[in-house]
CSV table of C-alpha atoms in Angstrom, one decimal:
chain,number,residue,atom,x,y,z
A,99,MET,CA,122.9,171.5,73.3
A,100,ILE,CA,120.0,171.1,75.7
A,101,GLU,CA,118.3,167.7,75.7
A,102,TRP,CA,114.7,168.9,76.2
A,103,GLN,CA,112.2,167.0,78.2
A,104,GLN,CA,108.6,167.0,76.9
A,105,LEU,CA,106.4,169.1,79.2
A,106,GLY,CA,103.3,167.1,78.5
A,107,GLY,CA,101.0,166.3,75.7
A,108,HIS,CA,102.3,167.2,72.2
A,109,PHE,CA,103.9,170.6,72.9
A,110,GLY,CA,106.0,172.4,75.5
A,111,ALA,CA,109.5,171.5,76.8
A,112,ILE,CA,111.3,171.8,80.1
A,113,CYS,CA,115.1,172.1,80.6
A,114,PRO,CA,115.8,169.0,82.7
A,115,THR,CA,118.8,170.4,84.4
A,116,GLN,CA,119.2,173.7,86.3
A,117,THR,CA,121.0,175.4,83.5
A,118,ASP,CA,121.7,179.2,83.6
A,119,VAL,CA,119.8,180.7,80.7
A,120,MET,CA,122.5,183.4,80.4
A,121,ALA,CA,124.9,180.7,79.2
A,122,ILE,CA,122.6,179.3,76.5
A,123,PRO,CA,123.1,180.7,73.0
A,124,ALA,CA,120.1,182.8,71.9
A,125,GLU,CA,119.8,180.9,68.6
A,126,GLU,CA,119.5,177.7,70.5
A,127,VAL,CA,116.6,179.1,72.5
A,128,LYS,CA,114.9,180.5,69.4
A,129,GLN,CA,115.1,177.2,67.5
A,130,ALA,CA,113.8,175.3,70.5
A,131,LEU,CA,110.9,177.8,70.8
A,132,ALA,CA,110.0,177.3,67.2
A,133,SER,CA,109.9,173.5,67.7
A,134,HIS,CA,108.2,173.4,71.1
A,135,GLN,CA,106.2,176.7,71.3
A,136,LEU,CA,106.8,176.8,75.1
A,137,LEU,CA,110.0,176.5,77.1
A,138,VAL,CA,110.4,176.2,80.8
A,139,PHE,CA,113.7,176.8,82.7
A,140,PRO,CA,113.5,176.0,86.5
A,141,GLY,CA,115.7,177.5,89.2
A,142,GLN,CA,116.9,180.7,87.5
A,143,ARG,CA,118.8,183.3,89.6
A,144,LEU,CA,118.3,186.3,87.4
A,145,SER,CA,118.7,189.9,88.5
A,146,THR,CA,116.4,192.4,86.8
A,147,ASP,CA,119.4,193.5,84.5
A,148,ASP,CA,120.1,189.8,83.7
A,149,PHE,CA,116.5,189.2,82.8
A,150,GLU,CA,116.4,192.2,80.5
A,151,ARG,CA,119.7,191.3,78.8
A,152,PHE,CA,118.5,187.8,78.2
A,153,ALA,CA,115.2,188.9,76.7
A,154,ALA,CA,116.9,191.4,74.5
A,155,GLY,CA,119.1,188.6,73.1
A,156,LEU,CA,115.9,186.9,71.8
A,157,GLY,CA,114.3,189.9,70.2
A,158,GLN,CA,113.3,193.5,70.6
A,159,PRO,CA,111.6,194.1,74.0
A,160,ALA,CA,108.3,196.0,73.7
A,161,GLU,CA,106.4,198.3,76.0
A,162,TYR,CA,103.1,197.2,77.4
A,163,PRO,CA,100.5,200.0,77.3
A,164,TYR,CA,98.2,198.9,80.1
A,165,ALA,CA,100.5,198.5,83.1
A,166,ALA,CA,103.4,200.5,84.6
A,167,PRO,CA,106.9,198.9,84.3
A,168,LEU,CA,109.1,198.2,87.2
A,169,ALA,CA,110.8,201.3,88.5
A,170,GLY,CA,114.0,202.0,86.5
A,171,SER,CA,112.9,199.7,83.7
A,172,ARG,CA,111.2,200.4,80.4
A,173,TYR,CA,110.0,196.9,79.5
A,174,LEU,CA,109.8,194.7,82.6
A,175,VAL,CA,106.3,194.7,84.0
A,176,PRO,CA,105.5,193.3,87.5
A,177,ILE,CA,102.4,191.2,87.6
A,178,ILE,CA,101.2,191.0,91.2
A,179,LYS,CA,98.2,189.6,92.9
A,180,GLU,CA,98.1,190.7,96.5
A,181,ALA,CA,96.7,188.4,99.2
A,182,ALA,CA,93.6,190.5,99.5
A,183,ASP,CA,92.9,190.7,95.7
A,184,GLN,CA,90.0,188.7,94.3
A,185,HIS,CA,90.9,188.8,90.6
A,186,ASN,CA,94.2,188.0,88.9
A,187,PHE,CA,95.7,189.8,86.0
A,188,GLY,CA,95.0,188.0,82.7
A,189,GLY,CA,92.6,185.5,84.4
A,190,ALA,CA,91.0,184.2,81.2
A,191,TRP,CA,92.2,182.3,78.1
A,192,HIS,CA,94.0,184.7,75.8
A,193,THR,CA,97.0,185.5,73.7
A,194,ASP,CA,98.8,188.7,74.8
A,195,THR,CA,97.6,192.0,73.4
A,196,SER,CA,96.1,190.8,70.1
A,197,TYR,CA,94.3,194.2,70.0
A,198,LEU,CA,97.6,195.8,68.9
A,199,GLU,CA,98.5,196.3,65.2
A,200,HIS,CA,101.8,194.5,66.0
A,201,PRO,CA,101.1,192.0,68.8
A,202,PRO,CA,104.0,190.7,70.8
A,203,ALA,CA,105.7,187.6,69.3
A,204,VAL,CA,107.0,186.1,72.5
A,205,THR,CA,106.4,186.5,76.2
A,206,LEU,CA,108.9,185.8,79.0
A,207,LEU,CA,107.6,185.3,82.5
A,208,LEU,CA,109.8,184.9,85.6
A,209,ALA,CA,108.4,183.8,88.9
A,210,ARG,CA,109.6,185.9,91.9
A,211,GLU,CA,107.0,184.9,94.6
A,212,VAL,CA,104.5,182.2,94.3
A,213,PRO,CA,101.7,180.8,96.6
A,214,ALA,CA,102.3,177.7,98.6
A,215,SER,CA,99.9,175.9,96.3
A,216,GLY,CA,98.0,176.9,93.2
A,217,GLY,CA,98.8,179.6,90.7
A,218,ASP,CA,99.8,177.4,87.8
A,219,THR,CA,99.4,178.5,84.2
A,220,LEU,CA,97.7,176.5,81.5
A,221,PHE,CA,98.7,176.7,77.8
A,222,ALA,CA,96.6,175.7,74.7
A,223,ASP,CA,98.1,174.9,71.3
A,224,MET,CA,96.4,177.0,68.6
A,225,TYR,CA,98.0,175.1,65.8
A,226,GLN,CA,96.2,172.0,66.8
A,227,ALA,CA,93.1,173.9,67.7
A,228,PHE,CA,92.9,174.9,64.0
A,229,GLU,CA,94.0,171.6,62.6
A,230,ARG,CA,91.3,169.7,64.5
A,231,LEU,CA,88.4,171.6,63.0
A,232,SER,CA,86.5,170.3,60.0
A,233,PRO,CA,87.8,171.2,56.5
A,234,GLY,CA,84.7,173.3,55.9
A,235,LEU,CA,85.1,175.4,59.1
A,236,ARG,CA,88.9,175.8,58.5
A,237,HIS,CA,88.2,177.1,55.0
A,238,CYS,CA,85.5,179.5,56.4
A,239,LEU,CA,87.7,180.8,59.1
A,240,SER,CA,90.6,181.4,56.7
A,241,GLN,CA,88.4,183.9,54.9
A,242,LEU,CA,87.6,185.9,58.1
A,243,ASP,CA,89.2,188.7,60.1
A,244,GLY,CA,88.7,189.2,63.8
A,245,ILE,CA,88.1,192.7,65.2
A,246,ASN,CA,90.2,192.7,68.4
A,247,THR,CA,89.8,195.4,71.0
A,248,SER,CA,91.3,196.1,74.4
A,249,ALA,CA,88.0,197.5,75.6
A,250,LEU,CA,86.6,194.0,76.4
A,251,VAL,CA,89.2,193.9,79.2
A,252,HIS,CA,90.6,197.3,79.8
A,253,ALA,CA,87.4,199.4,79.8
A,254,ALA,CA,85.6,199.8,83.1
A,255,VAL,CA,82.4,198.4,81.6
A,256,GLY,CA,84.1,195.7,79.4
A,257,ASP,CA,82.6,192.3,79.3
A,258,TYR,CA,85.8,190.9,80.8
A,259,ALA,CA,87.0,193.8,82.9
A,260,SER,CA,87.9,191.4,85.8
A,261,VAL,CA,90.6,190.0,83.6
A,262,ALA,CA,92.6,193.2,84.2
A,263,GLY,CA,92.9,192.2,87.8
A,264,ASP,CA,91.9,194.2,90.8
A,265,ALA,CA,94.5,196.9,90.2
A,266,GLY,CA,93.3,197.5,86.7
A,267,ALA,CA,89.6,197.2,87.3
A,268,ALA,CA,89.0,200.9,86.8
A,269,GLY,CA,89.8,200.6,83.1
A,270,ALA,CA,92.3,202.4,80.8
A,271,ALA,CA,91.8,205.8,79.3
A,272,THR,CA,93.1,204.8,75.8
A,273,GLN,CA,91.7,201.8,74.0
A,274,ALA,CA,93.3,199.9,71.0
A,275,THR,CA,91.5,198.1,68.2
A,276,ALA,CA,93.1,196.0,65.5
A,277,ARG,CA,91.8,193.8,62.7
A,278,HIS,CA,93.7,190.6,62.3
A,279,PRO,CA,93.2,187.3,60.4
A,280,ALA,CA,91.2,184.8,62.4
A,281,VAL,CA,93.8,182.2,61.2
A,282,ARG,CA,97.4,183.4,61.1
A,283,ARG,CA,100.4,182.0,59.3
A,284,HIS,CA,103.4,181.7,61.6
A,285,PRO,CA,106.3,183.6,60.1
A,286,VAL,CA,108.9,181.1,61.2
A,287,THR,CA,107.3,177.7,61.0
A,288,GLY,CA,104.8,178.5,58.3
A,289,ARG,CA,102.0,176.7,60.2
A,290,ALA,CA,98.5,178.0,60.5
A,291,ALA,CA,97.1,178.8,64.0
A,292,LEU,CA,93.7,179.9,65.2
A,293,TYR,CA,94.0,183.6,66.3
A,294,VAL,CA,90.8,184.6,68.1
A,295,SER,CA,89.8,184.7,71.7
A,296,LEU,CA,86.7,185.6,73.7
A,297,VAL,CA,88.4,188.3,75.8
A,298,HIS,CA,90.0,190.2,72.9
A,299,THR,CA,88.0,189.4,69.8
A,300,GLU,CA,84.9,191.5,69.8
A,301,ARG,CA,83.5,190.1,66.5
A,302,PHE,CA,84.3,188.9,63.0
A,303,SER,CA,84.7,191.6,60.3
A,304,GLY,CA,81.4,192.1,58.5
A,305,MET,CA,79.4,190.4,61.3
A,306,THR,CA,77.8,191.7,64.5
A,307,ARG,CA,78.9,190.7,67.9
A,308,ALA,CA,75.7,188.7,68.5
A,309,GLU,CA,76.4,186.8,65.3
A,310,SER,CA,80.0,186.2,66.1
A,311,LEU,CA,79.7,185.1,69.7
A,312,PRO,CA,78.4,181.6,69.1
A,313,LEU,CA,81.3,180.8,66.8
A,314,LEU,CA,83.8,182.5,69.2
A,315,ASN,CA,82.5,180.4,72.1
A,316,TYR,CA,82.7,177.2,70.0
A,317,LEU,CA,86.3,177.9,68.9
A,318,GLN,CA,87.4,178.8,72.5
A,319,ALA,CA,85.9,175.6,73.8
A,320,GLN,CA,87.6,173.5,71.1
A,321,ALA,CA,91.0,175.2,71.7
A,322,THR,CA,91.0,174.7,75.4
A,323,ARG,CA,90.0,171.0,75.5
A,324,ALA,CA,92.1,169.2,78.2
A,325,ASP,CA,93.9,167.2,75.6
A,326,ASN,CA,95.1,170.3,73.8
A,327,CYS,CA,96.6,171.9,77.0
A,328,VAL,CA,99.7,171.6,79.1
A,329,ARG,CA,100.3,173.1,82.6
A,330,VAL,CA,103.3,175.0,84.0
A,331,HIS,CA,103.9,174.7,87.7
A,332,TRP,CA,105.8,177.7,89.1
A,333,ALA,CA,108.5,177.9,91.8
A,334,PRO,CA,110.6,181.0,92.6
A,335,GLY,CA,113.1,181.3,89.7
A,336,THR,CA,111.0,179.4,87.2
A,337,LEU,CA,111.3,181.1,83.8
A,338,ALA,CA,108.8,180.4,81.0
A,339,ILE,CA,109.1,181.6,77.4
A,340,TRP,CA,106.2,181.1,75.0
A,341,ASP,CA,105.2,182.0,71.4
A,342,ASN,CA,102.1,184.2,71.4
A,343,ARG,CA,101.5,183.6,67.7
A,344,CYS,CA,100.5,180.0,68.3
A,345,LEU,CA,99.5,179.6,72.0
A,346,GLN,CA,96.9,180.9,74.4
A,347,HIS,CA,97.4,180.8,78.1
A,348,LEU,CA,95.4,181.0,81.3
A,349,PRO,CA,96.9,181.9,84.8
A,350,LEU,CA,94.8,180.0,87.3
A,351,ASN,CA,93.2,182.0,90.1
A,352,ASP,CA,93.1,179.2,92.7
A,353,TYR,CA,95.2,180.6,95.6
A,354,PRO,CA,92.9,182.9,97.7
A,355,GLY,CA,94.6,184.8,100.5
A,356,GLN,CA,98.1,184.3,99.0
A,357,ARG,CA,100.5,186.6,97.1
A,358,ARG,CA,102.0,186.0,93.7
A,359,GLU,CA,104.5,188.2,91.9
A,360,MET,CA,105.7,187.5,88.4
A,361,HIS,CA,108.0,189.7,86.1
A,362,ARG,CA,107.1,189.8,82.5
A,363,ILE,CA,108.8,191.0,79.3
A,364,ILE,CA,107.2,190.9,75.9
A,365,LEU,CA,109.1,190.9,72.6
A,366,ALA,CA,107.9,192.9,69.6
A,367,GLY,CA,106.2,191.0,66.8
A,368,GLU,CA,105.1,191.5,63.3
A,369,LYS,CA,101.6,192.3,61.9
A,370,PRO,CA,99.8,188.9,61.7
A,371,LEU,CA,99.6,187.4,58.2
A,372,GLY,CA,96.6,185.5,57.0
A,373,SER,CA,96.4,181.9,55.9
A,374,ARG,CA,93.9,182.2,53.1
A,375,PRO,CA,94.0,179.3,50.6
A,376,SER,CA,95.2,180.0,47.1
């Protein structure tokens, strides 16, 4: 059994020794993920096939509709920021693809090439983001659904089109929209987590965007307070696994003129369940 080391704050854990993830039982990884929300494994020497096999042991890999997979792979998507690029992919606080009817449960991200400095990723705990709100606001949010759309990022005129990165700035031909509870109940832990973000949640159901934005801005600011976040520093071979159902993340774009290449696999998730009080 791995003796996990706290990554920082109140969530996240790092494997303190350079342990080959292929030798760790999948159930041990799943249990640790449920407990810590975010796991970091430094110094992995994974081939593409190894990475795909490891991911498949944790769940069903899922296709990502807005980027091409690596040649010869169905699920592994390279996330690359070239030295000349101005914008990075995913460069705003979000949880992955919440505009899908069945958003991914888990993301695995493996560092292949990283800048000499910069390029860290921040993570925010959406359990605590919800728990810290006043009882009245928690009750209100538990009654609401968010209308989530890919168009905010993946349409050429989307409010957050730069989040698609320079390679995706032209926008996608097909957009997705899904209605999900603003507060979701985690299917494994049973805990309630805030499940809205500025870049994916267009508005609350039954409200206009103009009416929704002040509350969305407030919730985003509360969720990403410094004392609710941890930071992952990447090196070649660092593997991070996180739970999209209870975390948001932000890849920092603070390495101008340098290249960064990451390999990502997402695991299929369930339709989010609400957390309405009885």
